[in-house]
């Protein structure tokens, strides 16, 4: 989950900035769980590296530490040329869904 208070503090307590960042995330990465599953099912190690690397950075920016750690696990495995573990993919996809729901609640 996103540490909203930490994110708000990084944005200078500017709620419009927080909402803008969250909207950008949803627009750019809201479907990333489907992308991860698709690339995993195709054994696309390079594609998994790319999306997990992007997600790691985005989750870091959004103060979503647990999701960032999960993305880093997938990134490290795929960077090494190995297909990540199905459990790691599932955990990251589940965390993405939770974050998406959290963001949708904030933006309403």
Short mmCIF file of C-alpha atoms in Angstrom, two decimals:
data_model
loop_
_atom_site.label_atom_id
_atom_site.label_comp_id
_atom_site.label_asym_id
_atom_site.label_seq_id
_atom_site.Cartn_x
_atom_site.Cartn_y
_atom_site.Cartn_z
CA UNK A 1 0.00 0.00 0.00
CA UNK A 2 0.98 3.58 -0.52
CA UNK A 3 2.11 5.44 2.58
CA UNK A 4 -0.13 8.40 1.84
CA UNK A 5 1.16 10.63 4.63
CA UNK A 6 4.75 10.09 3.50
CA UNK A 7 3.80 10.78 -0.11
CA UNK A 8 1.90 13.90 0.91
CA UNK A 9 4.94 15.13 2.85
CA UNK A 10 7.19 14.57 -0.18
CA UNK A 11 4.74 16.64 -2.21
CA UNK A 12 4.89 19.52 0.24
CA UNK A 13 1.41 18.70 1.58
CA UNK A 14 0.01 19.64 -1.83
CA UNK A 15 -3.01 17.40 -2.34
CA UNK A 16 -3.33 18.39 -5.99
CA UNK A 17 0.25 17.17 -6.59
CA UNK A 18 -0.53 13.87 -4.83
CA UNK A 19 -3.64 13.38 -6.95
CA UNK A 20 -1.73 14.23 -10.11
CA UNK A 21 0.96 11.62 -9.32
CA UNK A 22 -1.66 9.00 -8.51
CA UNK A 23 -3.57 9.76 -11.71
CA UNK A 24 -0.39 9.42 -13.75
CA UNK A 25 0.33 6.08 -12.10
CA UNK A 26 -3.15 4.76 -12.95
CA UNK A 27 -2.89 5.98 -16.52
CA UNK A 28 0.58 4.56 -17.11
CA UNK A 29 0.64 1.48 -14.87
CA UNK A 30 -2.95 0.67 -13.89
CA UNK A 31 -2.93 -2.40 -16.13
CA UNK A 32 0.58 -3.51 -15.24
CA UNK A 33 -0.67 -6.63 -13.45
CA UNK A 34 -2.07 -7.87 -16.79
CA UNK A 35 1.18 -6.97 -18.53
CA UNK A 36 3.19 -8.91 -15.95
CA UNK A 37 0.97 -11.98 -16.30
CA UNK A 38 1.12 -11.83 -20.08
CA UNK A 39 4.89 -11.51 -20.20
CA UNK A 40 5.30 -14.26 -17.63
CA UNK A 41 3.07 -16.62 -19.61
CA UNK A 42 5.20 -15.94 -22.71
CA UNK A 43 8.49 -16.49 -20.82
CA UNK A 44 9.41 -12.91 -21.82
CA UNK A 45 12.28 -12.37 -19.37
CA UNK A 46 13.37 -9.09 -20.99
CA UNK A 47 9.83 -7.75 -20.93
CA UNK A 48 9.48 -8.74 -17.27
CA UNK A 49 12.69 -6.93 -16.49
CA UNK A 50 11.49 -3.78 -18.25
CA UNK A 51 8.08 -3.55 -16.55
CA UNK A 52 9.36 -4.57 -13.11
CA UNK A 53 12.17 -1.99 -13.35
CA UNK A 54 9.66 0.73 -14.21
CA UNK A 55 7.32 -0.37 -11.43
CA UNK A 56 10.13 -0.41 -8.90
CA UNK A 57 10.87 3.23 -9.63
CA UNK A 58 7.22 4.25 -9.66
CA UNK A 59 6.48 2.48 -6.38
CA UNK A 60 9.52 4.13 -4.84
CA UNK A 61 8.16 7.53 -5.91
CA UNK A 62 4.72 6.68 -4.51
CA UNK A 63 6.07 5.50 -1.13
CA UNK A 64 4.77 1.97 -1.71
CA UNK A 65 7.70 0.14 -0.14
CA UNK A 66 6.28 -3.40 -0.10
CA UNK A 67 5.31 -3.20 -3.78
CA UNK A 68 8.72 -1.73 -4.58
CA UNK A 69 10.42 -4.69 -2.90
CA UNK A 70 8.26 -7.18 -4.82
CA UNK A 71 9.03 -5.41 -8.10
CA UNK A 72 12.72 -5.46 -7.23
CA UNK A 73 12.57 -9.23 -6.68
CA UNK A 74 11.04 -9.77 -10.12
CA UNK A 75 13.48 -7.29 -11.64
CA UNK A 76 16.55 -8.97 -10.12
CA UNK A 77 15.51 -12.44 -11.23
CA UNK A 78 14.71 -11.38 -14.77
CA UNK A 79 17.83 -9.20 -15.04
CA UNK A 80 19.83 -12.32 -14.27
CA UNK A 81 18.16 -14.00 -17.25
CA UNK A 82 15.85 -16.26 -15.23
CA UNK A 83 12.09 -16.43 -15.27
CA UNK A 84 10.84 -15.16 -11.88
CA UNK A 85 8.92 -17.47 -9.60
CA UNK A 86 5.15 -17.64 -10.20
CA UNK A 87 4.57 -16.76 -6.53
CA UNK A 88 6.58 -13.55 -6.92
CA UNK A 89 4.57 -12.59 -10.01
CA UNK A 90 1.31 -13.35 -8.21
CA UNK A 91 2.37 -11.37 -5.13
CA UNK A 92 3.33 -8.35 -7.22
CA UNK A 93 0.11 -8.51 -9.24
CA UNK A 94 -1.93 -8.73 -6.05
CA UNK A 95 -0.12 -5.72 -4.61
CA UNK A 96 -0.76 -3.77 -7.83
CA UNK A 97 -4.48 -4.49 -7.55
CA UNK A 98 -4.50 -3.35 -3.91
CA UNK A 99 -2.69 -0.13 -4.81
CA UNK A 100 -5.03 0.52 -7.74
CA UNK A 101 -8.03 0.18 -5.40
CA UNK A 102 -6.38 2.44 -2.82
CA UNK A 103 -5.70 5.09 -5.47
CA UNK A 104 -9.22 4.91 -6.86
CA UNK A 105 -10.54 5.49 -3.35
CA UNK A 106 -8.26 8.51 -2.88
CA UNK A 107 -9.19 10.04 -6.23
CA UNK A 108 -12.95 9.82 -5.67
#
